[in-house]
Short mmCIF file of C-alpha atoms in Angstrom, two decimals:
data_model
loop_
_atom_site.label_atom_id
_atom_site.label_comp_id
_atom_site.label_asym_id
_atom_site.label_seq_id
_atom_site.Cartn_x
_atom_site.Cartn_y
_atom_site.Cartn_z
CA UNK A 51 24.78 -51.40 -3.47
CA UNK A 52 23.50 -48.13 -2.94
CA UNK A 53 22.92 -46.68 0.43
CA UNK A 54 19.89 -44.70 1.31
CA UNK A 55 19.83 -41.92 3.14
CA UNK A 56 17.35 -41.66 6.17
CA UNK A 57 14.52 -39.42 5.34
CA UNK A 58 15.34 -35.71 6.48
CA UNK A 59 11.96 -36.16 8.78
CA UNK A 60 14.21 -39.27 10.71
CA UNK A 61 17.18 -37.01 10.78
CA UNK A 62 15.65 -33.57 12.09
CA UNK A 63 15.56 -33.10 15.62
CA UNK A 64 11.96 -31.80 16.97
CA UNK A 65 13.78 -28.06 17.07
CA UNK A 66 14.84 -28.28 13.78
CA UNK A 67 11.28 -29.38 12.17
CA UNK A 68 9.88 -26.75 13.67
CA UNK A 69 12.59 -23.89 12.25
CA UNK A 70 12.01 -25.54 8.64
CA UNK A 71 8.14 -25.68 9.78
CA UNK A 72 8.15 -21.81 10.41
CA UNK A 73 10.33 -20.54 7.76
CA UNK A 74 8.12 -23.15 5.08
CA UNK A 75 4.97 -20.76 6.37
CA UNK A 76 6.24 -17.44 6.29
CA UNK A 77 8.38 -17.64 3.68
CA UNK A 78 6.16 -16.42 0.78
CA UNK A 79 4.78 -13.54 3.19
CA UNK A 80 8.07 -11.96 3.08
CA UNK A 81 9.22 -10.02 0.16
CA UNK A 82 11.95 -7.94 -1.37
CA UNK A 83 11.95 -4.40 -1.57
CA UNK A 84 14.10 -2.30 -3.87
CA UNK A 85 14.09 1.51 -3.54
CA UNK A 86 14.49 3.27 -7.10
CA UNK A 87 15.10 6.78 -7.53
CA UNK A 88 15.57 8.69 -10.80
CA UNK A 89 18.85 10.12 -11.68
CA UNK A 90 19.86 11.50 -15.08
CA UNK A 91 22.15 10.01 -17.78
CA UNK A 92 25.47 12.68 -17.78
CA UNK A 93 25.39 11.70 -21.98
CA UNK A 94 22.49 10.95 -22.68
CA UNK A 95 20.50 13.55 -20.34
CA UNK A 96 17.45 10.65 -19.60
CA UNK A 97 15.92 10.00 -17.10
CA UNK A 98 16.90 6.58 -15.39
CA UNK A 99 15.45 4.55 -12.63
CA UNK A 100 18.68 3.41 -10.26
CA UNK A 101 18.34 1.25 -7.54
CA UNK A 102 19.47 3.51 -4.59
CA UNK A 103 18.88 0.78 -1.21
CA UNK A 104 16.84 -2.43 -0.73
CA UNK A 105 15.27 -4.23 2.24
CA UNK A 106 12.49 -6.49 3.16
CA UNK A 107 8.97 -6.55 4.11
CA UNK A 108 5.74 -8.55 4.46
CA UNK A 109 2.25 -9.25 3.65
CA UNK A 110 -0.28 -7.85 6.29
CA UNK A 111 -3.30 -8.41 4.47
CA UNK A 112 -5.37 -10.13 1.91
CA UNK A 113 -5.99 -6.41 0.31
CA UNK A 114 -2.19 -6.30 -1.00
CA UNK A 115 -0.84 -4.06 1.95
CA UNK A 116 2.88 -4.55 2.66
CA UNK A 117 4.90 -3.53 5.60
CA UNK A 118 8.64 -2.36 6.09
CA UNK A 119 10.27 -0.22 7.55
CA UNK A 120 10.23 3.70 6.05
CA UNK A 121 13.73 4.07 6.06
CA UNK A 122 14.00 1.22 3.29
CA UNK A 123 11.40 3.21 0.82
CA UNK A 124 12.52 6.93 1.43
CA UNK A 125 13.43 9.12 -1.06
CA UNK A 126 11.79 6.65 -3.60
CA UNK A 127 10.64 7.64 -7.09
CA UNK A 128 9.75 4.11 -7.53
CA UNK A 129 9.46 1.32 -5.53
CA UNK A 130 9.66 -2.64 -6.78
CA UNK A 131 8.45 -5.47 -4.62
CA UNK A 132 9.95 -9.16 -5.73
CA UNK A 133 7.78 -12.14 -4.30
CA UNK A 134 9.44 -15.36 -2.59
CA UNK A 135 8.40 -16.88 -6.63
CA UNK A 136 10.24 -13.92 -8.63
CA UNK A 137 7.13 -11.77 -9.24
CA UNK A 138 8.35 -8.31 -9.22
CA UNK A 139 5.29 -5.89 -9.07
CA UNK A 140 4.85 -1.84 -8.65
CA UNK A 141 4.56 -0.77 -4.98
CA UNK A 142 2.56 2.76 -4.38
CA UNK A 143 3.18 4.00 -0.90
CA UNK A 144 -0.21 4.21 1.28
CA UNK A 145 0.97 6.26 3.65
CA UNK A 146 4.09 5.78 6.23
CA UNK A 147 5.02 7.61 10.30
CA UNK A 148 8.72 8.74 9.94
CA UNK A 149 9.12 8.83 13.80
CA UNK A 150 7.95 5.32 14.01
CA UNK A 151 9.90 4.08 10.88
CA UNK A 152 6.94 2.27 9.61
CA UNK A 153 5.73 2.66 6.19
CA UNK A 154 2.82 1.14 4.24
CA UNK A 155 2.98 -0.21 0.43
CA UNK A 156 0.41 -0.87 -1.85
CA UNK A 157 1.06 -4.18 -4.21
CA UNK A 158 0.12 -3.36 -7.65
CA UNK A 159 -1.74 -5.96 -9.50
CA UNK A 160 -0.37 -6.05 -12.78
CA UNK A 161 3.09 -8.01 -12.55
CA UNK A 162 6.64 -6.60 -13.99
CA UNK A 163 7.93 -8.35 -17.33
CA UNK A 164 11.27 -8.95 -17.07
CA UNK A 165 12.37 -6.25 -19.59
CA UNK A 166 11.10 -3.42 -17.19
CA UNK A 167 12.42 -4.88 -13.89
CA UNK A 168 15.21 -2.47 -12.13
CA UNK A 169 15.96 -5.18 -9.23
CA UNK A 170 20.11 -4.63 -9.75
CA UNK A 171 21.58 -4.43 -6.04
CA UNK A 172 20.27 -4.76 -2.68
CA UNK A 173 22.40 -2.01 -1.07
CA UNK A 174 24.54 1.03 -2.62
CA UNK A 175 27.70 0.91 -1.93
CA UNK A 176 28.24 -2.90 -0.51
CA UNK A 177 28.93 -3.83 -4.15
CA UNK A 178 27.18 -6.89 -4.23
CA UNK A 179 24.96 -8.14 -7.31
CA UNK A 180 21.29 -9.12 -7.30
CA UNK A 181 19.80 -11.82 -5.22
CA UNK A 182 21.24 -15.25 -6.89
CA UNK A 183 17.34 -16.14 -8.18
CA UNK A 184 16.54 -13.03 -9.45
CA UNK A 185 19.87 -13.13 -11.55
CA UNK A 186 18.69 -16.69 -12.48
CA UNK A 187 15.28 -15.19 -13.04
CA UNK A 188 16.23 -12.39 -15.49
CA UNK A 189 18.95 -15.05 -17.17
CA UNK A 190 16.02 -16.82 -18.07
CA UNK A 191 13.85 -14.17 -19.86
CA UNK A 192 11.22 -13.87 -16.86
CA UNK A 193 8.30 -16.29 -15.72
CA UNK A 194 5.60 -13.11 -15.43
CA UNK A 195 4.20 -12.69 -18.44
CA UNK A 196 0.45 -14.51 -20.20
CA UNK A 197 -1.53 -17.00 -18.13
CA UNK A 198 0.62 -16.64 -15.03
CA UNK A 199 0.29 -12.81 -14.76
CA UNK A 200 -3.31 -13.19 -15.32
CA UNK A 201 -3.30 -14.61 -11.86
CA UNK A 202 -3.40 -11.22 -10.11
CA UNK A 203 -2.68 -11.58 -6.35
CA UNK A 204 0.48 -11.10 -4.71
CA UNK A 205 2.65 -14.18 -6.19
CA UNK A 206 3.85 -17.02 -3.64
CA UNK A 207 1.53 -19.89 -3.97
CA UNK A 208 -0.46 -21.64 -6.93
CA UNK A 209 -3.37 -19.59 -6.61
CA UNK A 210 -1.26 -16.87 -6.95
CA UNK A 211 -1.70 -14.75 -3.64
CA UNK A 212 0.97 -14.75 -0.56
CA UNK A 213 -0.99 -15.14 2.49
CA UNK A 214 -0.14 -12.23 5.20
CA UNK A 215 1.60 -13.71 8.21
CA UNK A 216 0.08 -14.05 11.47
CA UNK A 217 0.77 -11.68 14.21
CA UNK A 218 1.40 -12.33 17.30
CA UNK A 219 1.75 -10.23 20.69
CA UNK A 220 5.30 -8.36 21.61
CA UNK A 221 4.08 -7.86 25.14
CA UNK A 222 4.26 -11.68 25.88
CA UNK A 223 7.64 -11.72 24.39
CA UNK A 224 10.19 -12.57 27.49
CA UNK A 225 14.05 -12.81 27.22
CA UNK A 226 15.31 -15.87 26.65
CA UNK A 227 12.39 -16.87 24.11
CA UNK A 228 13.96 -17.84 20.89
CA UNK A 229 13.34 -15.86 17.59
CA UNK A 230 13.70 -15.74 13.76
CA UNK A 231 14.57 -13.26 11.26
CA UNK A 232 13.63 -13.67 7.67
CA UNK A 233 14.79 -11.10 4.94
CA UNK A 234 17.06 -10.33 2.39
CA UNK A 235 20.13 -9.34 3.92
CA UNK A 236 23.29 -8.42 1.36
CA UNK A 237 20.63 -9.15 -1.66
CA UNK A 238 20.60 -12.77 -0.11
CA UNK A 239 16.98 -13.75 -0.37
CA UNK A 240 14.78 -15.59 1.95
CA UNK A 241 17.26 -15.68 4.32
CA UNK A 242 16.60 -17.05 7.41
CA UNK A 243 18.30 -16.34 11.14
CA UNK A 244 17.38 -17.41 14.64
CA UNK A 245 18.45 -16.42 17.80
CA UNK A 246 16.72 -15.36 21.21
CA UNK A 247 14.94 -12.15 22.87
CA UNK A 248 18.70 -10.53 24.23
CA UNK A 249 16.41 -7.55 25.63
CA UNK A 250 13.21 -6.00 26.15
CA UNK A 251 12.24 -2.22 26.31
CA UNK A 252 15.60 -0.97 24.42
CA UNK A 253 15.23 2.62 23.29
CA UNK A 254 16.35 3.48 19.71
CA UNK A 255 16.73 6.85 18.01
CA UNK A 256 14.66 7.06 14.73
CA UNK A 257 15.96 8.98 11.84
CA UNK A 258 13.83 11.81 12.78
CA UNK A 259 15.81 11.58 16.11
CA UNK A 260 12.59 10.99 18.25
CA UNK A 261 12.98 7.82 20.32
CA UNK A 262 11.56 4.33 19.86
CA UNK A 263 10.42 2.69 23.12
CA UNK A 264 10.44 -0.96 23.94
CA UNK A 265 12.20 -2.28 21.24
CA UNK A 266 13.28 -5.86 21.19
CA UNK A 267 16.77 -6.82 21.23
CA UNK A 268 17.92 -9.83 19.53
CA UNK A 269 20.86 -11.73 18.56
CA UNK A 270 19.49 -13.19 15.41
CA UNK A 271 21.97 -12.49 12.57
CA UNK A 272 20.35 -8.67 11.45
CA UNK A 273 22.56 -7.38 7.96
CA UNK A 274 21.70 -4.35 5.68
CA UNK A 275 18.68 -5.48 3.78
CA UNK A 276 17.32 -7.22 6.52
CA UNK A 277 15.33 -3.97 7.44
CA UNK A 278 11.32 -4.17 7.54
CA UNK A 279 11.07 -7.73 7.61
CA UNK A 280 9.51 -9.81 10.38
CA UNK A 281 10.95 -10.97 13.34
CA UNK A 282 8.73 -14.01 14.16
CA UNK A 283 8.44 -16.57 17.38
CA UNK A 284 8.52 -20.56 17.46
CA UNK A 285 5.14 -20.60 16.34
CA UNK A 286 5.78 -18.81 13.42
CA UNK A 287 3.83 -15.39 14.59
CA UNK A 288 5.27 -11.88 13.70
CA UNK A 289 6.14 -10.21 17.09
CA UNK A 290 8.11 -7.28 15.54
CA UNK A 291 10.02 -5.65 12.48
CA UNK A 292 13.71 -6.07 12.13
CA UNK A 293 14.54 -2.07 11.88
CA UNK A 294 18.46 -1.70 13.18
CA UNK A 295 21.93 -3.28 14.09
CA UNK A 296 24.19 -1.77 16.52
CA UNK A 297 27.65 -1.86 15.19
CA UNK A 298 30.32 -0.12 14.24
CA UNK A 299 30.91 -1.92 11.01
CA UNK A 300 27.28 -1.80 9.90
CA UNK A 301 27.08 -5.94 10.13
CA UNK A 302 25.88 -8.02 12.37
CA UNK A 303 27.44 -7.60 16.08
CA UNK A 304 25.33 -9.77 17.91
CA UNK A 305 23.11 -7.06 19.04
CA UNK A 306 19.76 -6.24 16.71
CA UNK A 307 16.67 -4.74 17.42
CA UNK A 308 13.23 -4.91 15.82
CA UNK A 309 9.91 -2.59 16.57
CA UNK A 310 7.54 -4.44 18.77
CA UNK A 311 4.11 -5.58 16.53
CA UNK A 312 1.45 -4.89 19.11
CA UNK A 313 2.01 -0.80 19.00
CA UNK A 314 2.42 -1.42 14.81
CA UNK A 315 -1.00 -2.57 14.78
CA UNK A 316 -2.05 0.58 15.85
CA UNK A 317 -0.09 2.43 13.79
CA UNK A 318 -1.42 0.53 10.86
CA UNK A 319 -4.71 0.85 11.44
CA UNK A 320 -4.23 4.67 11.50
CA UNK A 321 -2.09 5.15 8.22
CA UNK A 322 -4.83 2.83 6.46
CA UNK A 323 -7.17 4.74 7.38
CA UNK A 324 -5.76 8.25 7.56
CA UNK A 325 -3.04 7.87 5.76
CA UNK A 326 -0.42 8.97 8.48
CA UNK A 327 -0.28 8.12 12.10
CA UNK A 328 -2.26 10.52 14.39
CA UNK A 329 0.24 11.89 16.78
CA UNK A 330 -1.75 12.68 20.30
CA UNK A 331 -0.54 15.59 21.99
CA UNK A 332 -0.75 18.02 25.37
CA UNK A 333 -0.09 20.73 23.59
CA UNK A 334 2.84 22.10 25.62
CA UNK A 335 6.35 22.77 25.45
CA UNK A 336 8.88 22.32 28.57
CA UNK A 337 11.98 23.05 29.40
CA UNK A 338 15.04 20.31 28.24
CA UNK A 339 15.54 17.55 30.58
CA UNK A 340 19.19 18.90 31.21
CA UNK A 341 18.18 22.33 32.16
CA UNK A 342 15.06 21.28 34.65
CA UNK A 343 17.92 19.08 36.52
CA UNK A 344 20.36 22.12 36.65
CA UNK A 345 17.19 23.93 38.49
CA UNK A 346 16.90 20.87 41.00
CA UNK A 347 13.23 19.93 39.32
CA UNK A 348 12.16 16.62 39.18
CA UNK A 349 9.30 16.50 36.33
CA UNK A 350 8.36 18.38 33.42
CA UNK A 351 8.43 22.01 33.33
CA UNK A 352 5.83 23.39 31.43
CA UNK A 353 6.96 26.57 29.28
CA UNK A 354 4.20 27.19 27.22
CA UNK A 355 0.52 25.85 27.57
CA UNK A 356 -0.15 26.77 23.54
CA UNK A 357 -3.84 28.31 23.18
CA UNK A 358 -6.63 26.53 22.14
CA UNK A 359 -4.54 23.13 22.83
CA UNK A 360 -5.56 20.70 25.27
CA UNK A 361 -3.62 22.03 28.04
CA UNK A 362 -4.56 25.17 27.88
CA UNK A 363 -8.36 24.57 27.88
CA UNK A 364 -7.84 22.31 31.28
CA UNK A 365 -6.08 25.27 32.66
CA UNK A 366 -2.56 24.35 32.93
CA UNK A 367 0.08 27.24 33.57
CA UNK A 368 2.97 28.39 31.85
CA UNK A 369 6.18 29.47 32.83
CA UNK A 370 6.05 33.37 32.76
CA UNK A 371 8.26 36.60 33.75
CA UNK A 372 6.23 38.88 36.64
CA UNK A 373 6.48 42.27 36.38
CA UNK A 374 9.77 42.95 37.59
CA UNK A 375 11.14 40.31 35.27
CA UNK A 376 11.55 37.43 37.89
CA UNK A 377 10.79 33.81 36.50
CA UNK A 378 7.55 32.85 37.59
CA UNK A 379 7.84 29.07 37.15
CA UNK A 380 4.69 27.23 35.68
CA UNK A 381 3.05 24.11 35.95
CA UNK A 382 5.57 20.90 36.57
CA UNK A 383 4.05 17.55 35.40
CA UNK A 384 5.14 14.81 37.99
CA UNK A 385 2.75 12.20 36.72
CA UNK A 386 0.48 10.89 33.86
CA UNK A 387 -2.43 8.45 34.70
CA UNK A 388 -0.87 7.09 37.47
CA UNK A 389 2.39 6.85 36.15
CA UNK A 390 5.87 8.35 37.67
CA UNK A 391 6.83 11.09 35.25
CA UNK A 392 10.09 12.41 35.67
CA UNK A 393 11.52 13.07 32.44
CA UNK A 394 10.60 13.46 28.75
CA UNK A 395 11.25 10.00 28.34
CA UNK A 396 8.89 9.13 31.01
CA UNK A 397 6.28 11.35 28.95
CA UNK A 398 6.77 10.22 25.48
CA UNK A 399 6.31 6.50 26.66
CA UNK A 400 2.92 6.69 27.74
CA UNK A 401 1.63 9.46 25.03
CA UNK A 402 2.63 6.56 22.70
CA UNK A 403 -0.20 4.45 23.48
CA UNK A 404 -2.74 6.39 23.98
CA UNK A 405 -4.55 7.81 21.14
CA UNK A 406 -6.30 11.07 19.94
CA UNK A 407 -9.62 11.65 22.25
CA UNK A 408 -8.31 9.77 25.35
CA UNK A 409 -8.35 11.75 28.10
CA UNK A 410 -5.22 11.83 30.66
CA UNK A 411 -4.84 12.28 34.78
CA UNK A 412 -2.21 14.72 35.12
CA UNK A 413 -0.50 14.71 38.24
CA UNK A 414 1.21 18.59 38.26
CA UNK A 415 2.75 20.61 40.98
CA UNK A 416 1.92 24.01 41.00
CA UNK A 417 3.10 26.79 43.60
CA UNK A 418 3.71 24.52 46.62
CA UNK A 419 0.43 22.42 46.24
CA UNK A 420 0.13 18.96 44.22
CA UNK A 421 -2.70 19.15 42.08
CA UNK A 422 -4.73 16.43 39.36
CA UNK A 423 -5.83 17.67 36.13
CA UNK A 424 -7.86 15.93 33.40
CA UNK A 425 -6.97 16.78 29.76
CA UNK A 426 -8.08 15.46 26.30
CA UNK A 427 -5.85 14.22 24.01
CA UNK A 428 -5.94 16.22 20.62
CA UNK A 429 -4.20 15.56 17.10
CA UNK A 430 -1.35 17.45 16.57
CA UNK A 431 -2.45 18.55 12.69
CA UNK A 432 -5.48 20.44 14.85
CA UNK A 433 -3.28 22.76 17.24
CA UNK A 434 -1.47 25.36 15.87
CA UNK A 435 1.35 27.01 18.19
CA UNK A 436 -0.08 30.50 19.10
CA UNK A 437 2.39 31.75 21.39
CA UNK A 438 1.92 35.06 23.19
CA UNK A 439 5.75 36.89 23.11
CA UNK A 440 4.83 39.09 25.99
CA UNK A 441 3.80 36.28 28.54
CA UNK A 442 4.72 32.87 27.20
CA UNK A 443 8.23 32.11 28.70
CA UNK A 444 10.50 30.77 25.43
CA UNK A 445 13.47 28.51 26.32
CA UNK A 446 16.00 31.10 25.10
CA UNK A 447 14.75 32.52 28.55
CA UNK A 448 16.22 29.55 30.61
CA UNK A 449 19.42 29.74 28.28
CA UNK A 450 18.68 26.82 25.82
CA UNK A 451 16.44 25.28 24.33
CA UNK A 452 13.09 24.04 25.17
CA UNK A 453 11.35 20.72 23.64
CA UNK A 454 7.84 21.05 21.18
CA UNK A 455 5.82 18.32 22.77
CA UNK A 456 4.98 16.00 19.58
#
């Protein structure tokens, strides 16, 4: 006779039901992004919509917000989102930080027939076809159209709507702690990788070359379409976004990194509202790192305390020339609210979570006397560099070039 096979729930270990347990829940809050741009027919002259780069991304909210990372949806004249049950809808952009990498979609509600879909590769240039159920999908004429489009929502369950996934905190995170990936890496859909926390507090560079502070490190398997989707724990909580690989060959090394959720929140919150991240600022600009060693400073040299800017309305000095043309160095920041400042670096890491309004402890040197200064935070949008050419030190002055405070 025949032999039956054990159920799977006898044959799973307790790790293993709970990796099928959290990939079950999350899976329809995950979704595939293609980026189309418009590029004209050399015969024809028309106007085409080409698939250009994909990636992944997930549901935040019940309002139809989505998530990724910008990087996946830039340069987009179009952008298509496919649901974990082949929905393919119109994404509109809401608004999206470029430093951060972050970038928030808008699911239309009207779903895609099949005719008008442009889901055709995951990523230029790897020269690999459509995810295997979308190719099934569009072999079989499409499943959006009458009563099941009427639905509305997002697509994933039978009510029609993909729940957002829950969010956890990146600042409990600790190495060791294991992790999953979920995404569409290679045009592989719902693809799911685990691995553990390698790292905490990595710095990355983001394509606008301004760093990215505490990012996690992971070993979970992180490929090219993998970008924007969630990194989650055991519990099935997002506690970052997969954003970047380090490797020479562009696959998996071992080494990935996704941006911590608990500083995304905020960011969220801001682009929803504003519609772009509001960037708090000193209002200064100092002197490189590189040239401030050379002068045996430890700190931040100030070069230029731009008026009307915070900085300058608590008083803080500039670098300036006297009047035979000496260097008359200004204020040097050695500290902000009670924390060791002795680089950029050391700057940029606390301005990142604080927001527009707060007001900061400044711990500056000036002359030979150690002084504390208090100084509200402003947008950046609100100060416009007025520099004065006959007293305002550039860095052409010191022989390079100086850093805008962001």
């Amino acid at each position: 006779g025949s032999v039956v096979a054990p159920s799977l729930a006898v044959r799973l270990t307790p790790e293993e039901k709970n990796t099928v347990s959290v990939f079950q829940k999350a899976k329809e809050g995950v979704v595939f992004i293609t980026n189309l741009t418009n590029r004209q027919d050399l015969f024809t002259l028309d106007l085409k919509e080409i698939p250009q780069g994909a990636g992944s991304g997930f549901v935040w909210d019940d309002q139809g917000h989505i998530v990724t990372n910008f990087h996946v949806i830039k340069g987009a004249s179009d952008v298509q989102i496919t649901f974990q049950d082949q929905k393919v809808k119109h994404g509109r952009v809401v608004g999206y930080d470029e430093d951060r990498d972050i970038a928030i979609l808008q699911v239309d509600e009207e779903a895609l027939d099949a005719g008008s879909r442009s889901v055709e590769a995951d990523t230029v240039g790897l020269g690999l076809g459509p995810p295997a159920s979308i190719k099934g999908d569009k072999a079989r004429g499409g499943t959006n159209s009458g009563a099941e489009a009427q639905k509305g929502g997002l697509g994933g369950n039978a009510d029609g709507i993909a729940k957002p996934l829950p969010r956890g905190s990146s600042e409990l995170l600790v190495v060791g702690q294991r992790v999953y990936a979920i995404g569409n890496p290679f045009g592989l859909d719902h693809t799911l990788t685990q691995g553990i926390v390698s790292g905490l507090g990595r710095e990355i560079t983001s394509g606008t070359g301004r760093p990215i502070y505490d990012v996690i490190q992971t070993d979970a398997a992180i490929n090219p379409g993998n970008s924007g989707g969630p990194l989650l724990d055991s519990e099935g909580n997002v506690v970052g976004i997969n954003t970047a690989i380090y490797s020479s060959t562009g696959t998996s090394a071992g080494v990935g990194f996704a941006i911590p959720i608990d500083p995304i929140n905020l960011f969220v919150d801001q682009i929803l509202k504003y519609g772009r991240v509001t960037q708090p600022i000193l209002g200064i600009s100092f002197a490189p790192d590189q040239l401030v060693d050379e002068l045996g400073i430890e700190g931040i040299l100030v070069l230029n305390a731009i008026e009307g800017g915070p900085a300058s309305k608590a008083g803080m000095q500039a670098t300036t020339r006297d009047s035979f043309g000496r260097l008359v160095l200004g204020d040097i920041v050695v500290g902000i609210n009670g924390t060791e400042c002795k680089n950029s670096s050391d700057l940029y890491r606390v301005l990142n979570k604080l927001a527009v309004g707060d007001v900061v402890s400044l711990s500056i040197i000036r002359g030979n006397s150690k002084q504390a200064i208090d100084v509200t935070l402003m947008d950046s949008n609100t100060v416009i560099p007025r520099i004065s050419l006959q007293s305002a030190l550039t860095a052409e002055d010191l022989g390079d070039f100086g850093d805008d405070e962001p």
